[in-house]
CSV table of C-alpha atoms in Angstrom, one decimal:
chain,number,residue,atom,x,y,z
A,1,UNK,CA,-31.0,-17.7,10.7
A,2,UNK,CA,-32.5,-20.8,9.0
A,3,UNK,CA,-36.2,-19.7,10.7
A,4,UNK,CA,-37.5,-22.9,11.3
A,5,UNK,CA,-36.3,-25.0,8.4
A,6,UNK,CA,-33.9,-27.7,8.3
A,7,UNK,CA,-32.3,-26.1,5.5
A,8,UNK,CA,-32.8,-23.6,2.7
A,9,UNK,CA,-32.0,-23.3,-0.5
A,10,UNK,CA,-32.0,-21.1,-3.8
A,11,UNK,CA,-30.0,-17.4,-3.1
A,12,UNK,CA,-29.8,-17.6,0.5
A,13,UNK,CA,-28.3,-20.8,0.1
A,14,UNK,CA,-25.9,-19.6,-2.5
A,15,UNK,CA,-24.7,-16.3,-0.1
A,16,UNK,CA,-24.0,-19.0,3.0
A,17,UNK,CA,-22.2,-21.3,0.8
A,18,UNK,CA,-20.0,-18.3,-0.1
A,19,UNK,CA,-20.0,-16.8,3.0
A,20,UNK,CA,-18.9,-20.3,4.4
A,21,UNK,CA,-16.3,-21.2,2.1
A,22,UNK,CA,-14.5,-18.3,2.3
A,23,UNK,CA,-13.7,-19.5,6.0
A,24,UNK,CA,-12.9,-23.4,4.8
A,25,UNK,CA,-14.1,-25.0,1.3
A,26,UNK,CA,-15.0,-28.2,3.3
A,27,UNK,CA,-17.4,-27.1,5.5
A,28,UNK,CA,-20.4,-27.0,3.6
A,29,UNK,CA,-21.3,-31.1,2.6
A,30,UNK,CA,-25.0,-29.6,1.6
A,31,UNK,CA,-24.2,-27.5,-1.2
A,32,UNK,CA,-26.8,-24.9,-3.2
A,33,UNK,CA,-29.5,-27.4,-2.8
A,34,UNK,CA,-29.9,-27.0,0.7
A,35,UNK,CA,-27.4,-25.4,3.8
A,36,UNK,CA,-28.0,-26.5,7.0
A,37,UNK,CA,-28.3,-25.9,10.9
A,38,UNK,CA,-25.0,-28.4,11.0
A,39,UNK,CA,-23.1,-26.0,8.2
A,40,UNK,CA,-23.9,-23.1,10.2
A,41,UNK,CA,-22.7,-24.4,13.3
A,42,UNK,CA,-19.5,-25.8,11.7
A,43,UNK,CA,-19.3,-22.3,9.9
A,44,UNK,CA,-19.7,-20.4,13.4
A,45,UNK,CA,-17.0,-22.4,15.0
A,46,UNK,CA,-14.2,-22.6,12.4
A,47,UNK,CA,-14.5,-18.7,11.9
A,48,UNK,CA,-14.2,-17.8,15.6
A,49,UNK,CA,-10.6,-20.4,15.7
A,50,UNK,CA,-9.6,-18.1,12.3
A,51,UNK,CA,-10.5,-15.0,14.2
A,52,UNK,CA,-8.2,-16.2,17.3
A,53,UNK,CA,-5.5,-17.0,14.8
A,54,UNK,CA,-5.9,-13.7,12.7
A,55,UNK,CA,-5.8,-11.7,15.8
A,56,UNK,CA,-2.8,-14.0,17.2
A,57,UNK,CA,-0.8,-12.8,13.3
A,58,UNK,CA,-1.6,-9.3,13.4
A,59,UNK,CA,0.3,-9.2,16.9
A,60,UNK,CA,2.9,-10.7,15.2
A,61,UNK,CA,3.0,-8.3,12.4
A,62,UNK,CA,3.4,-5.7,14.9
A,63,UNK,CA,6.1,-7.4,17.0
A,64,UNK,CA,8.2,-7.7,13.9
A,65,UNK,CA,7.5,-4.0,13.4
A,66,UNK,CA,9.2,-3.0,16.4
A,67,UNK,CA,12.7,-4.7,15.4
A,68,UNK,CA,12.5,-3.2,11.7
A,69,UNK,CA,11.9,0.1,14.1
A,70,UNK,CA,15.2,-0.4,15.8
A,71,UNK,CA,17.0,-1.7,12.7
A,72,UNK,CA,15.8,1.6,10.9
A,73,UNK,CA,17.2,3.6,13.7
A,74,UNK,CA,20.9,1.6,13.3
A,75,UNK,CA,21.2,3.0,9.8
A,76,UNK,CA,19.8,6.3,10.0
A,77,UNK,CA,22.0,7.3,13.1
A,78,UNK,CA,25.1,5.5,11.4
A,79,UNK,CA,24.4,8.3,8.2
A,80,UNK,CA,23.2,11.2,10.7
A,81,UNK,CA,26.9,10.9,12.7
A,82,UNK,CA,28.7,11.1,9.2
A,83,UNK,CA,26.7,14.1,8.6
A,84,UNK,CA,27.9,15.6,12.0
A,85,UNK,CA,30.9,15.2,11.2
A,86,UNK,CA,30.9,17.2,7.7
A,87,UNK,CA,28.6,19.7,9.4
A,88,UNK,CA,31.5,20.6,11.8
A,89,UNK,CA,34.6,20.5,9.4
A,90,UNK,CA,32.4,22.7,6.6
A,91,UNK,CA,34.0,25.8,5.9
A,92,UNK,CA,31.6,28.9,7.2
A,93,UNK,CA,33.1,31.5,5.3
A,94,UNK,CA,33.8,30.0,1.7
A,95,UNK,CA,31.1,30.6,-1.5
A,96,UNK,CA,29.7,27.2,-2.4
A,97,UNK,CA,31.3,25.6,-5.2
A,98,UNK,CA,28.4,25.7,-7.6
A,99,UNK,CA,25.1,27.8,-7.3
A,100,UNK,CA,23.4,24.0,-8.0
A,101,UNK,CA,23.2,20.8,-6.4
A,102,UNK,CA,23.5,17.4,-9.1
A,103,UNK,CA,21.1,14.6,-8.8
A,104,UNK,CA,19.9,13.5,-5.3
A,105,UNK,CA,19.5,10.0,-3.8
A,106,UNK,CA,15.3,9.9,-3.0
A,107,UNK,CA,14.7,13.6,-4.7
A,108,UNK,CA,11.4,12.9,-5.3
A,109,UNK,CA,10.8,12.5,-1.7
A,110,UNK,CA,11.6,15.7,-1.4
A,111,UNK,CA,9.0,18.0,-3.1
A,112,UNK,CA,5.4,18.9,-2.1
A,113,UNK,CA,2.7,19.5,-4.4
A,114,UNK,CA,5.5,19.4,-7.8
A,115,UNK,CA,7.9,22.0,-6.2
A,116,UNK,CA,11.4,21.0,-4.1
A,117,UNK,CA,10.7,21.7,-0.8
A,118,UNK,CA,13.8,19.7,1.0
A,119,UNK,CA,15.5,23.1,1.2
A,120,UNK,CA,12.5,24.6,3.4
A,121,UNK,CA,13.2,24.9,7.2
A,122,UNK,CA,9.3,25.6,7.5
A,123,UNK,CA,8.8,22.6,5.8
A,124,UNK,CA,11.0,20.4,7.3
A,125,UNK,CA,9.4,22.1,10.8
A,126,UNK,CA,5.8,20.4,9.0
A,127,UNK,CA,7.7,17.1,8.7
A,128,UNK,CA,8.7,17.2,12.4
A,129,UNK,CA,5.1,18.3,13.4
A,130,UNK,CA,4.0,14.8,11.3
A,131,UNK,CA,6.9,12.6,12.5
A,132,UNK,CA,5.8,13.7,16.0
A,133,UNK,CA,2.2,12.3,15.2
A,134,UNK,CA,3.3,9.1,13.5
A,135,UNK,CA,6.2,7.9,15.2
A,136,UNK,CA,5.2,9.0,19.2
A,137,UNK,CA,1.8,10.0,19.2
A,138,UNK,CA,0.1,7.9,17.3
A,139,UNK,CA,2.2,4.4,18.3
A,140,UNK,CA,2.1,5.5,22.3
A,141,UNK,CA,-1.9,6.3,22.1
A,142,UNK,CA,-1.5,2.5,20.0
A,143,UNK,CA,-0.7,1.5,23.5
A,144,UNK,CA,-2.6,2.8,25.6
A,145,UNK,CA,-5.9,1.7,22.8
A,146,UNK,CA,-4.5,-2.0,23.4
A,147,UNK,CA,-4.2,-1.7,27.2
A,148,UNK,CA,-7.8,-0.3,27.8
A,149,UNK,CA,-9.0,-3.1,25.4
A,150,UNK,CA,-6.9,-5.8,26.7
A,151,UNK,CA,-8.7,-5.5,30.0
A,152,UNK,CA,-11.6,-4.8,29.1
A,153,UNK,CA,-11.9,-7.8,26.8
A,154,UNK,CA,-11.4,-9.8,30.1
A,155,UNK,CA,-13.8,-8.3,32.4
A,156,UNK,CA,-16.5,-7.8,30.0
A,157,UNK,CA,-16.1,-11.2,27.8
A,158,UNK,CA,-19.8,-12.2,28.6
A,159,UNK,CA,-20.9,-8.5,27.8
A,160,UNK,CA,-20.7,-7.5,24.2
A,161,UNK,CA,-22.0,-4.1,24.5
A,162,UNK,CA,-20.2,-3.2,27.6
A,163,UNK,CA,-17.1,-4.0,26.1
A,164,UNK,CA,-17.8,-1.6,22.8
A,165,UNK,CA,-17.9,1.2,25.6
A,166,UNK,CA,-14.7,0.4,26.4
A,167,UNK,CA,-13.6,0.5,22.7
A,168,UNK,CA,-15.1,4.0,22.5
A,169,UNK,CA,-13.7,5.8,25.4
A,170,UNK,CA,-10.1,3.8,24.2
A,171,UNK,CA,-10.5,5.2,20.5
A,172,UNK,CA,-11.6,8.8,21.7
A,173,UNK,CA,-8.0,9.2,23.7
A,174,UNK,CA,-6.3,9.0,20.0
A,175,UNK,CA,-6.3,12.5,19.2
A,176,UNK,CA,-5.7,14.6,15.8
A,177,UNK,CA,-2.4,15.6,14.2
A,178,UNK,CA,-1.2,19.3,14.5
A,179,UNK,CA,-1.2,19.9,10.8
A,180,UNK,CA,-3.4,22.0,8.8
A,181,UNK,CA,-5.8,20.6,7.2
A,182,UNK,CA,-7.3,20.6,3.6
A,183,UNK,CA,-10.6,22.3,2.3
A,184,UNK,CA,-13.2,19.7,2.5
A,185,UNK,CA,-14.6,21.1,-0.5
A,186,UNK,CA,-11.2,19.5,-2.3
A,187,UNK,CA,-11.0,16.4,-1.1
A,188,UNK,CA,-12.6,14.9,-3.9
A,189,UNK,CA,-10.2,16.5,-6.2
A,190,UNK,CA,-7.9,14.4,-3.9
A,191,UNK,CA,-9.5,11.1,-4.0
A,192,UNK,CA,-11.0,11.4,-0.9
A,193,UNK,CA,-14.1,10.0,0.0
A,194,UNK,CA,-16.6,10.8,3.3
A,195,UNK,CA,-17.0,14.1,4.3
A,196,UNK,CA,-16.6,12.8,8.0
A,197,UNK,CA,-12.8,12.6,7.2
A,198,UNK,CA,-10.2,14.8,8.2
A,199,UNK,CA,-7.0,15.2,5.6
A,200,UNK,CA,-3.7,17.4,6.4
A,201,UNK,CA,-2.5,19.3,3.6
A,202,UNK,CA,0.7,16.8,2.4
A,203,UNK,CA,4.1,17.3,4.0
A,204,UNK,CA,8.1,15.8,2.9
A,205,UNK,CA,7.3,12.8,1.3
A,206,UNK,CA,4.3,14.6,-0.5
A,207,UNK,CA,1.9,12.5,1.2
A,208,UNK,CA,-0.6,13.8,3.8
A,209,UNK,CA,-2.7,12.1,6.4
A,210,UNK,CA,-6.4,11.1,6.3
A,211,UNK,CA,-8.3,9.7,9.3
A,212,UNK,CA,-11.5,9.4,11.2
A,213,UNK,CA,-12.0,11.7,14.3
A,214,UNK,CA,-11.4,9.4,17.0
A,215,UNK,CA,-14.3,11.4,18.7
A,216,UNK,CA,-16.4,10.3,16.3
A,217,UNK,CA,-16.3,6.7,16.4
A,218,UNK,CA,-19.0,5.8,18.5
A,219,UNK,CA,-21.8,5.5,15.5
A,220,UNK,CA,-19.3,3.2,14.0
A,221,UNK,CA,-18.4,1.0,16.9
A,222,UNK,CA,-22.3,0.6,17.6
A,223,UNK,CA,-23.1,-0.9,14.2
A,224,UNK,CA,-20.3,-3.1,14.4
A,225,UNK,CA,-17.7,-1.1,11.8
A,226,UNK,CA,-14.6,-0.8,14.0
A,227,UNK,CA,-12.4,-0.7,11.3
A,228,UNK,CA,-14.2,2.1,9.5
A,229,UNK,CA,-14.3,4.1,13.5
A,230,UNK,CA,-10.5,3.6,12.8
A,231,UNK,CA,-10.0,4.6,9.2
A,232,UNK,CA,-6.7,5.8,8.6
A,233,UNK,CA,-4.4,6.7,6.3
A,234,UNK,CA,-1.5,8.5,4.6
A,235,UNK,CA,-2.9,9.4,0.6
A,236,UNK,CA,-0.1,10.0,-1.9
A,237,UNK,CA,-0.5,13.4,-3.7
A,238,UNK,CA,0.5,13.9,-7.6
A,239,UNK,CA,3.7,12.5,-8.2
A,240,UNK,CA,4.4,15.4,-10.6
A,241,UNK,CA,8.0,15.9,-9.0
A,242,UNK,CA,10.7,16.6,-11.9
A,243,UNK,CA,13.6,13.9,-11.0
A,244,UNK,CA,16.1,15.4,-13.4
A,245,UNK,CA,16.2,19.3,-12.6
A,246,UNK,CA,18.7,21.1,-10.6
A,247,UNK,CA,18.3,21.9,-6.7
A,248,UNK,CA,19.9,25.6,-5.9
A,249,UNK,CA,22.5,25.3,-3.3
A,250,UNK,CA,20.9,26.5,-0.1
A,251,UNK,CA,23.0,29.1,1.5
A,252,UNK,CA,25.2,28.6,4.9
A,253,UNK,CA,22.5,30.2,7.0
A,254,UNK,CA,19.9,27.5,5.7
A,255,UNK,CA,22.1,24.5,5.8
A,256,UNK,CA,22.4,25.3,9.6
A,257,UNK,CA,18.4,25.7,9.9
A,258,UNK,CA,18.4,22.5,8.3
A,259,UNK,CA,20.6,20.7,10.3
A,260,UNK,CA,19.2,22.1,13.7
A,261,UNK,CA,15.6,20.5,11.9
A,262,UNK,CA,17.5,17.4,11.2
A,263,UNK,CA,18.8,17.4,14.9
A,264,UNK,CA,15.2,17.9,16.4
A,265,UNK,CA,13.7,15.1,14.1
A,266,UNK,CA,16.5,12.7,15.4
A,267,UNK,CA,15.5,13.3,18.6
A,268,UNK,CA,12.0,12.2,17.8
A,269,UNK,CA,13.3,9.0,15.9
A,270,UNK,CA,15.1,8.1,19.1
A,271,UNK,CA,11.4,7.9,21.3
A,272,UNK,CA,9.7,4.6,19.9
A,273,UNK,CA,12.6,2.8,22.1
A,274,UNK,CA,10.9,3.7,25.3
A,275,UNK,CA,7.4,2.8,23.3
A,276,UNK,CA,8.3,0.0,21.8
A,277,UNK,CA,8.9,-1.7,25.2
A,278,UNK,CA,5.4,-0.5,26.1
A,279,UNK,CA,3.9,-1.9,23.1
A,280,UNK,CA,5.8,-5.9,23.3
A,281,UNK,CA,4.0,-5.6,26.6
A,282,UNK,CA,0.7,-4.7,24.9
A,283,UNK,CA,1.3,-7.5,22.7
A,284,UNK,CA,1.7,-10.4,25.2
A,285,UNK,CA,-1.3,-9.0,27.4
A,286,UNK,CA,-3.4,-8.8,24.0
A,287,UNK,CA,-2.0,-12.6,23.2
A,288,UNK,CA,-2.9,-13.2,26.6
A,289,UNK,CA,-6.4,-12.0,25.7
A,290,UNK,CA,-7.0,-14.3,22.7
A,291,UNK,CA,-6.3,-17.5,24.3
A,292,UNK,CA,-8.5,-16.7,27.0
A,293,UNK,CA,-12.0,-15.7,24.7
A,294,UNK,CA,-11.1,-19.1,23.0
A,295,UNK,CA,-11.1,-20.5,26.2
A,296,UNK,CA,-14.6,-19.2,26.9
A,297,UNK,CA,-16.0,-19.9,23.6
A,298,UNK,CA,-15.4,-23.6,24.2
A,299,UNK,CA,-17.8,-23.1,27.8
A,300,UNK,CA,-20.3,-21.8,25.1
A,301,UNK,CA,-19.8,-17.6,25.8
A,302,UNK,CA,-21.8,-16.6,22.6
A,303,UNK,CA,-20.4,-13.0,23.0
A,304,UNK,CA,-16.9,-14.1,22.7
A,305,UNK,CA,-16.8,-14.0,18.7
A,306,UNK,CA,-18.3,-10.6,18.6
A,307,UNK,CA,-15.4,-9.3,21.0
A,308,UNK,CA,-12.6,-11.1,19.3
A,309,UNK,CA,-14.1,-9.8,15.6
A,310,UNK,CA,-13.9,-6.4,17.3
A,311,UNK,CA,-10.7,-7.1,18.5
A,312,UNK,CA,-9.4,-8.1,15.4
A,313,UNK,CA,-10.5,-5.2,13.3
A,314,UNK,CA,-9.1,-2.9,16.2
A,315,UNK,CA,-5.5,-4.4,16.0
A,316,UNK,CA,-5.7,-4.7,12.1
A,317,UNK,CA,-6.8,-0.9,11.9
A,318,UNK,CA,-3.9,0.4,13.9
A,319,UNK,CA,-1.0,-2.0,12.9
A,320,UNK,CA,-1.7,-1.3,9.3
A,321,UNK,CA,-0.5,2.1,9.5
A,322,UNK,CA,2.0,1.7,11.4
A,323,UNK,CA,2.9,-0.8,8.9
A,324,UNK,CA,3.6,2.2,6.4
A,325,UNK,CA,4.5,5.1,8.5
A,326,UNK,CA,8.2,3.3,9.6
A,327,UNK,CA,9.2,3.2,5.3
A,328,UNK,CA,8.0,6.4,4.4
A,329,UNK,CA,9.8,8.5,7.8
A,330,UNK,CA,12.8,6.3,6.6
A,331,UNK,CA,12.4,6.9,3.0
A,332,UNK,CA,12.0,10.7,3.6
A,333,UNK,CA,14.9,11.4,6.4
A,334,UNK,CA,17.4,9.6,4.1
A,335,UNK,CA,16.5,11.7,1.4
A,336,UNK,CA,17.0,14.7,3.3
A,337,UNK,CA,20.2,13.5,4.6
A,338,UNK,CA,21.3,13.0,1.1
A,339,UNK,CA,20.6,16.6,0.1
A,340,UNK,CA,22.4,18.2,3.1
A,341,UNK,CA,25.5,15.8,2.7
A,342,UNK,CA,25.4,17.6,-1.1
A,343,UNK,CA,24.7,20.6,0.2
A,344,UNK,CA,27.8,21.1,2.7
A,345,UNK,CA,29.9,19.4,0.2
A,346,UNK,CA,29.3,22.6,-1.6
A,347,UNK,CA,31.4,24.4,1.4
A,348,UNK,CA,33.8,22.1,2.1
């Protein structure tokens, strides 16, 4: 880096220093005037124990994401058996009470594109399609990403660019939602950016999902922008939902739709138990993983940092969403289970 010198100064200088600092203030000694082959070194070695320890909190992150998992599951099934219970006792051949429903707990949840759509079998049918993605798919192929890299961080630790093969093929297995997609020509009008995207027209929660084709994330991986060959995320869409207007009581016919919806989605919320045991075991190997490329960075292993910075971004790009998928399914079901429990009060 230096080329030759003992130490450089003026711009360069200036962008190490930063560069430097941001990993520990008390590295450089040198300063503007002059950054040398020692600040470099001490640089090199502090930000490979940071990435060990980043990669070592991000596990973490996820670990505590699987007990709010099973604490989310406690209090939706706790509110989903009250709502058996009503559904059973409602009385089938009585008019509903009133033709409208008063204010909802978590309305807002429950409109798409600035109409009410918590009423819709279809799209509660889209919301299952999207749980099914984020709350299985996605957090089992999570698994399976780890697995493959988890190994192949060990056999290839002195191989930099055999190991990013391994990142590939793990990435590729991800697979695409089975929602329909928006015009690419919107997605601007969207806030989207990249035309290599891929965005689902927004489901229950008015939020839709935008990611990079897992296919695609070979050009990414090879310049060294795993997080980009990752990029995913769900977008919020105009929150033009009126809070204070009145919901038409859905008739008996549709209440039953709705509930047989509500039954399915259940039985999706119910999976991550068998996953999440997959995924604590993902988590220790992965651990597992860390301590060993520090362990060969001390015998001098110059690939190790670029593996574990891979690493890193990998476990950081797929945690993150997770991060936000659990609150929003949570957020939405709730609501939903707040407008049927109106709903079949109606009948009662």
């Amino acid at each position: 880096v230096l080329e030759g010198q003992e130490s450089v100064s003026g711009q360069t200088a200036q962008a190490m220093v930063i560069a430097i600092e941001a990993v520990d203030p008390d590295l450089v000694k040198s300063g503007y005037d002059g950054v040398t082959g020692k600040d470099l070194v001490n640089g090199v070695k502090k930000t490979y124990n940071t990435l060990t320890r980043v990669l070592k909190f991000l596990l973490r992150e996820i670990g505590k994401l699987i007990e709010k998992i099973g604490l989310v599951m406690q209090h939706l099934g706790k509110r989903k058996e009250n709502l058996d219970v009503s559904f059973r006792d409602m009385n089938r051949t009585s008019e509903p009470k009133s033709t409208e429903l008063s204010q909802i707990g978590g309305q807002g949840l429950l409109y798409v594109d600035g109409e009410f759509m918590g009423g819709d079998p279809a799209q509660l049918s889209m919301l299952i399609k999207a749980v099914d993605y984020l709350w299985v798919t996605y957090p089992s192929r999570l698994v399976q990403v780890m697995d493959h890299i988890s190994r192949g961080a060990i056999h290839y630790k002195d191989d930099a660019d055999a190991f990013k093969k391994i990142v590939v093929g793990a990435i590729a297995t991800i697979g695409l939602p089975d929602l329909p997609r928006l015009a690419a020509d919107t997605y601007y009008d969207h806030g989207i950016e990249g035309g290599d995207l891929i965005a689902t027209i927004p489901f229950l929660g008015n939020v839709g999902i935008v990611m990079r084709d897992p296919k695609s994330a070979g050009k990414f991986v090879e310049n060294g922008d795993v997080g980009d060959a990752l990029a995913f995320k769900l977008i919020p869409f105009a929150d033009d939902a009126p809070q204070n207007t009145a919901i038409p009581t859905p008739s008996i016919e549709t209440i039953g739709q709705l509930k047989k919806g509500l039954d399915k989605l259940f039985t999706l919320l119910e999976k991550p138990a068998v996953i999440s045991t997959d995924l604590r075991k993902a988590i220790s190997d992965m651990e597992k993983v860390a301590d060993t490329l520090e362990a060969a960075n001390g015998q001098g292993k110059e690939s190790t940092t670029e593996i574990a910075t891979m690493i890193g971004a990998i476990v950081g790009a797929l945690g993150e969403p997770l991060q936000k998928i659990v609150p929003l399914i949570a957020r939405v079901t709730n609501a939903e289970i707040n407008y049927l429990e109106k709903a079949i009060a109606q009948y009662s």
